PDB file of C-alpha atoms in Angstrom:
ATOM      1  CA  UNK A  27     -33.867 -59.418  66.745  1.00 78.00           C
ATOM      2  CA  UNK A  28     -35.000 -57.459  63.723  1.00 86.00           C
ATOM      3  CA  UNK A  29     -32.477 -56.355  61.121  1.00 93.00           C
ATOM      4  CA  UNK A  30     -32.524 -54.478  57.863  1.00 96.00           C
ATOM      5  CA  UNK A  31     -29.683 -54.515  55.344  1.00 97.00           C
ATOM      6  CA  UNK A  32     -29.163 -52.252  52.462  1.00 97.00           C
ATOM      7  CA  UNK A  33     -26.081 -53.586  50.825  1.00 95.00           C
ATOM      8  CA  UNK A  34     -25.778 -50.842  48.248  1.00 97.00           C
ATOM      9  CA  UNK A  35     -24.006 -48.001  50.048  1.00 96.00           C
ATOM     10  CA  UNK A  36     -23.979 -45.699  47.088  1.00 97.00           C
ATOM     11  CA  UNK A  37     -25.441 -45.730  43.505  1.00 97.00           C
ATOM     12  CA  UNK A  38     -24.802 -43.224  40.806  1.00 97.00           C
ATOM     13  CA  UNK A  39     -26.757 -43.269  37.499  1.00 97.00           C
ATOM     14  CA  UNK A  40     -27.402 -40.911  34.726  1.00 97.00           C
ATOM     15  CA  UNK A  41     -30.719 -39.214  34.513  1.00 97.00           C
ATOM     16  CA  UNK A  42     -33.636 -41.213  32.891  1.00 97.00           C
ATOM     17  CA  UNK A  43     -32.060 -44.522  33.790  1.00 97.00           C
ATOM     18  CA  UNK A  44     -34.054 -46.990  35.916  1.00 97.00           C
ATOM     19  CA  UNK A  45     -32.499 -47.876  39.273  1.00 97.00           C
ATOM     20  CA  UNK A  46     -33.342 -50.401  41.884  1.00 97.00           C
ATOM     21  CA  UNK A  47     -32.520 -50.117  45.591  1.00 98.00           C
ATOM     22  CA  UNK A  48     -32.235 -53.332  47.450  1.00 98.00           C
ATOM     23  CA  UNK A  49     -33.538 -54.145  50.985  1.00 98.00           C
ATOM     24  CA  UNK A  50     -33.334 -57.338  52.858  1.00 98.00           C
ATOM     25  CA  UNK A  51     -34.844 -57.885  56.298  1.00 97.00           C
ATOM     26  CA  UNK A  52     -34.702 -60.389  59.097  1.00 94.00           C
ATOM     27  CA  UNK A  53     -37.438 -61.014  61.573  1.00 91.00           C
ATOM     28  CA  UNK A  54     -38.916 -63.942  63.322  1.00 88.00           C
ATOM     29  CA  UNK A  55     -42.354 -62.497  63.516  1.00 84.00           C
ATOM     30  CA  UNK A  56     -45.172 -63.204  61.050  1.00 84.00           C
ATOM     31  CA  UNK A  57     -46.782 -59.840  61.386  1.00 84.00           C
ATOM     32  CA  UNK A  58     -44.703 -56.778  60.609  1.00 88.00           C
ATOM     33  CA  UNK A  59     -44.464 -53.614  58.578  1.00 89.00           C
ATOM     34  CA  UNK A  60     -41.931 -52.495  56.092  1.00 92.00           C
ATOM     35  CA  UNK A  61     -41.267 -48.872  55.069  1.00 93.00           C
ATOM     36  CA  UNK A  62     -39.324 -46.786  52.689  1.00 96.00           C
ATOM     37  CA  UNK A  63     -38.123 -43.239  53.566  1.00 96.00           C
ATOM     38  CA  UNK A  64     -36.301 -40.638  51.403  1.00 96.00           C
ATOM     39  CA  UNK A  65     -33.839 -38.208  53.049  1.00 96.00           C
ATOM     40  CA  UNK A  66     -32.894 -35.361  50.860  1.00 93.00           C
ATOM     41  CA  UNK A  67     -30.066 -33.053  51.542  1.00 89.00           C
ATOM     42  CA  UNK A  68     -32.340 -30.867  53.789  1.00 86.00           C
ATOM     43  CA  UNK A  69     -32.197 -33.805  56.254  1.00 87.00           C
ATOM     44  CA  UNK A  70     -35.950 -34.476  56.786  1.00 89.00           C
ATOM     45  CA  UNK A  71     -36.989 -38.011  56.285  1.00 93.00           C
ATOM     46  CA  UNK A  72     -39.965 -38.287  53.972  1.00 93.00           C
ATOM     47  CA  UNK A  73     -42.306 -41.150  54.144  1.00 91.00           C
ATOM     48  CA  UNK A  74     -42.722 -43.032  50.877  1.00 93.00           C
ATOM     49  CA  UNK A  75     -44.515 -46.275  51.469  1.00 90.00           C
ATOM     50  CA  UNK A  76     -45.728 -48.753  54.263  1.00 88.00           C
ATOM     51  CA  UNK A  77     -46.356 -52.352  53.413  1.00 88.00           C
ATOM     52  CA  UNK A  78     -47.728 -54.998  55.886  1.00 85.00           C
ATOM     53  CA  UNK A  79     -46.417 -58.531  55.884  1.00 88.00           C
ATOM     54  CA  UNK A  80     -49.769 -60.007  54.679  1.00 86.00           C
ATOM     55  CA  UNK A  81     -49.940 -57.963  51.529  1.00 83.00           C
ATOM     56  CA  UNK A  82     -47.356 -59.118  48.900  1.00 82.00           C
ATOM     57  CA  UNK A  83     -48.884 -57.237  46.072  1.00 82.00           C
ATOM     58  CA  UNK A  84     -46.347 -55.003  44.314  1.00 84.00           C
ATOM     59  CA  UNK A  85     -47.276 -51.313  44.295  1.00 85.00           C
ATOM     60  CA  UNK A  86     -46.688 -48.567  41.779  1.00 87.00           C
ATOM     61  CA  UNK A  87     -46.927 -44.919  42.367  1.00 88.00           C
ATOM     62  CA  UNK A  88     -45.860 -42.812  39.430  1.00 92.00           C
ATOM     63  CA  UNK A  89     -42.334 -43.483  38.738  1.00 94.00           C
ATOM     64  CA  UNK A  90     -41.882 -45.452  41.919  1.00 95.00           C
ATOM     65  CA  UNK A  91     -42.551 -49.075  42.306  1.00 94.00           C
ATOM     66  CA  UNK A  92     -42.004 -51.536  45.131  1.00 94.00           C
ATOM     67  CA  UNK A  93     -41.451 -55.348  44.887  1.00 94.00           C
ATOM     68  CA  UNK A  94     -42.174 -57.241  48.186  1.00 94.00           C
ATOM     69  CA  UNK A  95     -41.113 -60.927  48.252  1.00 93.00           C
ATOM     70  CA  UNK A  96     -41.596 -62.666  51.513  1.00 91.00           C
ATOM     71  CA  UNK A  97     -39.788 -65.879  50.198  1.00 92.00           C
ATOM     72  CA  UNK A  98     -36.571 -63.859  49.917  1.00 94.00           C
ATOM     73  CA  UNK A  99     -37.394 -61.378  52.724  1.00 95.00           C
ATOM     74  CA  UNK A 100     -36.895 -58.450  50.317  1.00 96.00           C
ATOM     75  CA  UNK A 101     -38.611 -55.294  49.793  1.00 96.00           C
ATOM     76  CA  UNK A 102     -36.897 -53.569  46.790  1.00 96.00           C
ATOM     77  CA  UNK A 103     -37.602 -50.066  45.497  1.00 96.00           C
ATOM     78  CA  UNK A 104     -37.424 -49.250  41.859  1.00 96.00           C
ATOM     79  CA  UNK A 105     -37.379 -45.637  40.318  1.00 97.00           C
ATOM     80  CA  UNK A 106     -38.184 -45.652  36.632  1.00 96.00           C
ATOM     81  CA  UNK A 107     -36.841 -42.824  34.373  1.00 97.00           C
ATOM     82  CA  UNK A 108     -34.895 -41.334  37.272  1.00 97.00           C
ATOM     83  CA  UNK A 109     -34.546 -37.546  37.725  1.00 96.00           C
ATOM     84  CA  UNK A 110     -32.025 -35.395  39.407  1.00 96.00           C
ATOM     85  CA  UNK A 111     -34.589 -34.444  42.141  1.00 95.00           C
ATOM     86  CA  UNK A 112     -34.513 -38.160  43.133  1.00 97.00           C
ATOM     87  CA  UNK A 113     -30.945 -37.683  44.445  1.00 97.00           C
ATOM     88  CA  UNK A 114     -31.169 -38.499  48.208  1.00 97.00           C
ATOM     89  CA  UNK A 115     -30.362 -41.085  50.694  1.00 97.00           C
ATOM     90  CA  UNK A 116     -33.032 -43.761  50.859  1.00 98.00           C
ATOM     91  CA  UNK A 117     -33.770 -45.806  53.966  1.00 97.00           C
ATOM     92  CA  UNK A 118     -35.590 -49.090  54.187  1.00 97.00           C
ATOM     93  CA  UNK A 119     -37.188 -49.846  57.707  1.00 95.00           C
ATOM     94  CA  UNK A 120     -38.907 -52.578  59.545  1.00 93.00           C
ATOM     95  CA  UNK A 121     -41.363 -52.251  62.331  1.00 86.00           C
ATOM     96  CA  UNK A 122     -40.783 -54.096  65.612  1.00 72.00           C
ATOM     97  CA  UNK A 123     -44.019 -55.793  66.632  1.00 63.00           C
ATOM     98  CA  UNK A 124     -42.700 -56.400  70.182  1.00 60.00           C
ATOM     99  CA  UNK A 125     -43.061 -52.677  70.613  1.00 58.00           C
ATOM    100  CA  UNK A 126     -46.567 -52.509  69.076  1.00 54.00           C
ATOM    101  CA  UNK A 127     -45.089 -51.809  65.658  1.00 52.00           C
ATOM    102  CA  UNK A 128     -44.207 -48.289  66.662  1.00 69.00           C
ATOM    103  CA  UNK A 129     -40.565 -48.934  66.681  1.00 78.00           C
ATOM    104  CA  UNK A 130     -38.760 -48.769  63.415  1.00 87.00           C
ATOM    105  CA  UNK A 131     -35.419 -50.541  62.687  1.00 91.00           C
ATOM    106  CA  UNK A 132     -33.611 -48.756  59.781  1.00 95.00           C
ATOM    107  CA  UNK A 133     -31.141 -50.002  57.322  1.00 96.00           C
ATOM    108  CA  UNK A 134     -27.967 -48.042  56.840  1.00 96.00           C
ATOM    109  CA  UNK A 135     -29.368 -46.303  53.747  1.00 97.00           C
ATOM    110  CA  UNK A 136     -28.369 -46.156  50.050  1.00 98.00           C
ATOM    111  CA  UNK A 137     -27.165 -42.810  48.727  1.00 97.00           C
ATOM    112  CA  UNK A 138     -28.617 -42.278  45.277  1.00 98.00           C
ATOM    113  CA  UNK A 139     -27.043 -39.738  42.911  1.00 97.00           C
ATOM    114  CA  UNK A 140     -28.756 -38.897  39.693  1.00 97.00           C
ATOM    115  CA  UNK A 141     -26.422 -37.084  37.315  1.00 96.00           C
ATOM    116  CA  UNK A 142     -27.738 -34.929  34.566  1.00 94.00           C
TER     117      UNK A 142
ATOM    118  CA  UNK B   1     -50.707 -28.542  58.084  1.00 64.00           C
ATOM    119  CA  UNK B   2     -47.385 -27.887  59.803  1.00 80.00           C
ATOM    120  CA  UNK B   3     -44.916 -30.571  60.054  1.00 92.00           C
ATOM    121  CA  UNK B   4     -42.651 -31.598  62.949  1.00 95.00           C
ATOM    122  CA  UNK B   5     -40.700 -28.614  64.164  1.00 96.00           C
ATOM    123  CA  UNK B   6     -37.217 -28.754  65.698  1.00 97.00           C
ATOM    124  CA  UNK B   7     -34.813 -26.264  66.975  1.00 96.00           C
ATOM    125  CA  UNK B   8     -32.060 -25.382  66.761  1.00 97.00           C
ATOM    126  CA  UNK B   9     -31.231 -26.722  63.414  1.00 95.00           C
ATOM    127  CA  UNK B  10     -27.421 -26.621  64.185  1.00 96.00           C
ATOM    128  CA  UNK B  11     -25.541 -26.475  67.495  1.00 97.00           C
ATOM    129  CA  UNK B  12     -21.760 -26.347  68.129  1.00 97.00           C
ATOM    130  CA  UNK B  13     -20.548 -26.732  71.651  1.00 97.00           C
ATOM    131  CA  UNK B  14     -17.389 -27.790  73.481  1.00 97.00           C
ATOM    132  CA  UNK B  15     -17.166 -31.036  75.209  1.00 95.00           C
ATOM    133  CA  UNK B  16     -18.509 -31.267  78.796  1.00 96.00           C
ATOM    134  CA  UNK B  17     -21.007 -28.527  78.063  1.00 97.00           C
ATOM    135  CA  UNK B  18     -24.760 -29.156  78.262  1.00 97.00           C
ATOM    136  CA  UNK B  19     -27.091 -28.910  75.275  1.00 97.00           C
ATOM    137  CA  UNK B  20     -30.788 -29.141  74.655  1.00 97.00           C
ATOM    138  CA  UNK B  21     -33.047 -29.851  71.736  1.00 97.00           C
ATOM    139  CA  UNK B  22     -36.586 -28.993  71.311  1.00 97.00           C
ATOM    140  CA  UNK B  23     -39.382 -30.591  69.282  1.00 97.00           C
ATOM    141  CA  UNK B  24     -42.949 -29.689  68.529  1.00 96.00           C
ATOM    142  CA  UNK B  25     -44.837 -32.595  66.891  1.00 95.00           C
ATOM    143  CA  UNK B  26     -47.710 -32.553  64.533  1.00 93.00           C
ATOM    144  CA  UNK B  27     -50.930 -31.368  66.093  1.00 92.00           C
ATOM    145  CA  UNK B  28     -52.837 -34.437  67.334  1.00 88.00           C
ATOM    146  CA  UNK B  29     -50.008 -36.916  67.214  1.00 90.00           C
ATOM    147  CA  UNK B  30     -49.817 -38.705  70.587  1.00 89.00           C
ATOM    148  CA  UNK B  31     -46.658 -40.474  69.869  1.00 90.00           C
ATOM    149  CA  UNK B  32     -43.227 -38.755  69.719  1.00 94.00           C
ATOM    150  CA  UNK B  33     -39.869 -40.287  69.021  1.00 94.00           C
ATOM    151  CA  UNK B  34     -36.349 -39.089  69.357  1.00 96.00           C
ATOM    152  CA  UNK B  35     -33.814 -40.790  67.113  1.00 96.00           C
ATOM    153  CA  UNK B  36     -29.940 -40.442  66.761  1.00 97.00           C
ATOM    154  CA  UNK B  37     -28.564 -40.563  63.306  1.00 96.00           C
ATOM    155  CA  UNK B  38     -24.739 -40.938  63.024  1.00 96.00           C
ATOM    156  CA  UNK B  39     -23.104 -39.957  59.740  1.00 92.00           C
ATOM    157  CA  UNK B  40     -23.737 -42.507  57.067  1.00 91.00           C
ATOM    158  CA  UNK B  41     -26.043 -44.587  59.268  1.00 94.00           C
ATOM    159  CA  UNK B  42     -29.838 -45.030  59.605  1.00 95.00           C
ATOM    160  CA  UNK B  43     -31.646 -43.409  62.509  1.00 95.00           C
ATOM    161  CA  UNK B  44     -31.627 -45.309  65.807  1.00 94.00           C
ATOM    162  CA  UNK B  45     -34.438 -44.932  68.428  1.00 93.00           C
ATOM    163  CA  UNK B  46     -33.488 -43.211  71.590  1.00 95.00           C
ATOM    164  CA  UNK B  47     -36.811 -42.841  73.305  1.00 95.00           C
ATOM    165  CA  UNK B  48     -40.569 -42.982  72.491  1.00 92.00           C
ATOM    166  CA  UNK B  49     -43.458 -41.266  74.225  1.00 93.00           C
ATOM    167  CA  UNK B  50     -47.037 -42.107  74.221  1.00 89.00           C
ATOM    168  CA  UNK B  51     -48.611 -38.835  75.509  1.00 90.00           C
ATOM    169  CA  UNK B  52     -46.520 -37.928  78.560  1.00 90.00           C
ATOM    170  CA  UNK B  53     -45.284 -41.385  79.226  1.00 90.00           C
ATOM    171  CA  UNK B  54     -41.920 -42.691  77.976  1.00 91.00           C
ATOM    172  CA  UNK B  55     -42.789 -46.122  76.857  1.00 87.00           C
ATOM    173  CA  UNK B  56     -39.475 -47.186  75.415  1.00 86.00           C
ATOM    174  CA  UNK B  57     -36.229 -45.632  76.638  1.00 89.00           C
ATOM    175  CA  UNK B  58     -34.158 -48.721  76.540  1.00 86.00           C
ATOM    176  CA  UNK B  59     -31.653 -47.129  74.109  1.00 89.00           C
ATOM    177  CA  UNK B  60     -31.262 -43.787  75.915  1.00 93.00           C
ATOM    178  CA  UNK B  61     -27.818 -43.463  77.637  1.00 91.00           C
ATOM    179  CA  UNK B  62     -29.369 -42.412  81.004  1.00 90.00           C
ATOM    180  CA  UNK B  63     -26.159 -41.304  82.473  1.00 94.00           C
ATOM    181  CA  UNK B  64     -25.908 -38.262  80.401  1.00 96.00           C
ATOM    182  CA  UNK B  65     -29.162 -38.067  78.288  1.00 96.00           C
ATOM    183  CA  UNK B  66     -32.649 -37.163  79.515  1.00 96.00           C
ATOM    184  CA  UNK B  67     -35.813 -36.246  77.887  1.00 96.00           C
ATOM    185  CA  UNK B  68     -39.216 -34.931  78.954  1.00 95.00           C
ATOM    186  CA  UNK B  69     -42.552 -34.379  77.333  1.00 95.00           C
ATOM    187  CA  UNK B  70     -44.546 -32.123  79.564  1.00 84.00           C
ATOM    188  CA  UNK B  71     -48.290 -31.966  78.795  1.00 86.00           C
ATOM    189  CA  UNK B  72     -47.889 -34.577  76.136  1.00 85.00           C
ATOM    190  CA  UNK B  73     -47.045 -32.070  73.392  1.00 92.00           C
ATOM    191  CA  UNK B  74     -43.583 -30.544  73.015  1.00 96.00           C
ATOM    192  CA  UNK B  75     -40.572 -32.542  74.037  1.00 97.00           C
ATOM    193  CA  UNK B  76     -36.894 -31.682  75.061  1.00 97.00           C
ATOM    194  CA  UNK B  77     -33.966 -33.813  74.697  1.00 97.00           C
ATOM    195  CA  UNK B  78     -30.942 -32.983  76.909  1.00 97.00           C
ATOM    196  CA  UNK B  79     -27.237 -34.083  77.072  1.00 97.00           C
ATOM    197  CA  UNK B  80     -25.213 -33.235  80.067  1.00 96.00           C
ATOM    198  CA  UNK B  81     -22.252 -33.298  79.793  1.00 96.00           C
ATOM    199  CA  UNK B  82     -21.799 -33.758  76.031  1.00 96.00           C
ATOM    200  CA  UNK B  83     -18.923 -35.919  74.688  1.00 96.00           C
ATOM    201  CA  UNK B  84     -17.182 -35.919  71.387  1.00 96.00           C
ATOM    202  CA  UNK B  85     -18.950 -39.042  70.321  1.00 95.00           C
ATOM    203  CA  UNK B  86     -22.315 -37.344  70.645  1.00 97.00           C
ATOM    204  CA  UNK B  87     -21.734 -35.441  67.461  1.00 97.00           C
ATOM    205  CA  UNK B  88     -24.668 -36.565  65.300  1.00 97.00           C
ATOM    206  CA  UNK B  89     -28.064 -35.504  63.939  1.00 97.00           C
ATOM    207  CA  UNK B  90     -30.817 -35.745  66.456  1.00 97.00           C
ATOM    208  CA  UNK B  91     -34.232 -36.309  64.775  1.00 97.00           C
ATOM    209  CA  UNK B  92     -37.713 -35.939  66.251  1.00 96.00           C
ATOM    210  CA  UNK B  93     -40.635 -37.680  64.746  1.00 94.00           C
ATOM    211  CA  UNK B  94     -44.274 -38.068  65.597  1.00 92.00           C
ATOM    212  CA  UNK B  95     -47.207 -40.316  64.664  1.00 89.00           C
ATOM    213  CA  UNK B  96     -50.794 -41.028  65.572  1.00 83.00           C
ATOM    214  CA  UNK B  97     -51.130 -43.058  68.797  1.00 66.00           C
ATOM    215  CA  UNK B  98     -52.386 -46.488  68.903  1.00 60.00           C
ATOM    216  CA  UNK B  99     -56.047 -46.671  69.541  1.00 49.00           C
ATOM    217  CA  UNK B 100     -56.077 -50.387  69.843  1.00 43.00           C
ATOM    218  CA  UNK B 101     -53.726 -53.372  69.548  1.00 44.00           C
ATOM    219  CA  UNK B 102     -54.779 -53.654  65.961  1.00 46.00           C
ATOM    220  CA  UNK B 103     -53.726 -50.138  65.001  1.00 49.00           C
ATOM    221  CA  UNK B 104     -50.141 -50.666  64.136  1.00 52.00           C
ATOM    222  CA  UNK B 105     -47.733 -49.527  61.497  1.00 54.00           C
ATOM    223  CA  UNK B 106     -48.432 -45.873  61.609  1.00 70.00           C
ATOM    224  CA  UNK B 107     -46.077 -43.874  59.543  1.00 82.00           C
ATOM    225  CA  UNK B 108     -43.863 -41.576  61.363  1.00 88.00           C
ATOM    226  CA  UNK B 109     -43.319 -37.989  60.315  1.00 91.00           C
ATOM    227  CA  UNK B 110     -39.933 -36.590  60.901  1.00 93.00           C
ATOM    228  CA  UNK B 111     -38.601 -33.221  61.648  1.00 94.00           C
ATOM    229  CA  UNK B 112     -35.541 -31.587  59.892  1.00 93.00           C
ATOM    230  CA  UNK B 113     -33.273 -32.645  62.770  1.00 95.00           C
ATOM    231  CA  UNK B 114     -30.601 -30.910  64.901  1.00 97.00           C
ATOM    232  CA  UNK B 115     -27.068 -31.354  63.784  1.00 96.00           C
ATOM    233  CA  UNK B 116     -24.824 -31.320  66.908  1.00 98.00           C
ATOM    234  CA  UNK B 117     -21.115 -30.826  66.750  1.00 97.00           C
ATOM    235  CA  UNK B 118     -19.058 -31.410  69.857  1.00 97.00           C
ATOM    236  CA  UNK B 119     -15.608 -29.960  69.739  1.00 96.00           C
TER     237      UNK B 119
END
């Protein structure tokens, strides 16, 4: 069965610090997708990134970057020069290929607080 | 483009009462999902629709939960009767449907959710 573990329940940093959110996943499948979502206080999950299992290139989007390492089954998310607006709960998710990759298995989330 | 719309945003009921949640997905999205999110947890899938068909309802507690998606657009999730343990946020999401076996990993777009409190 697929499983996603986000060991960091809560992280609190001061604005402008860099912060990395960890995500470790378990799957027996060779084809799968990994996602990161942001859930601000308003409650709506916002899609951040999708990565397929065959693409291990790291990705950078502005202050956000993602490090995908199949060897350690990790898909970590780094925010550089954090801002107060980055405060939210962040979820890592894994698609379930048995369901045609339409079923997402989420981690428990990491609550990130950026203090001014 | 409008996002996924859900109503109501908040609902407070007494146990044993019925409750219903409504979802309007993004226009053109064939796939619709209902998730349950308990406090401090990630969302868990309750049911997935491909157009009008419920293709995955294995996690839906069918003794008290029901869902429908008439005409393959809007969807309603119902609980009858509600129990104290049903207090949670109910999220609706939508995505483009699979055109083929190779079209996988479509991102899901979520609504703001309905926060249910059962007293």
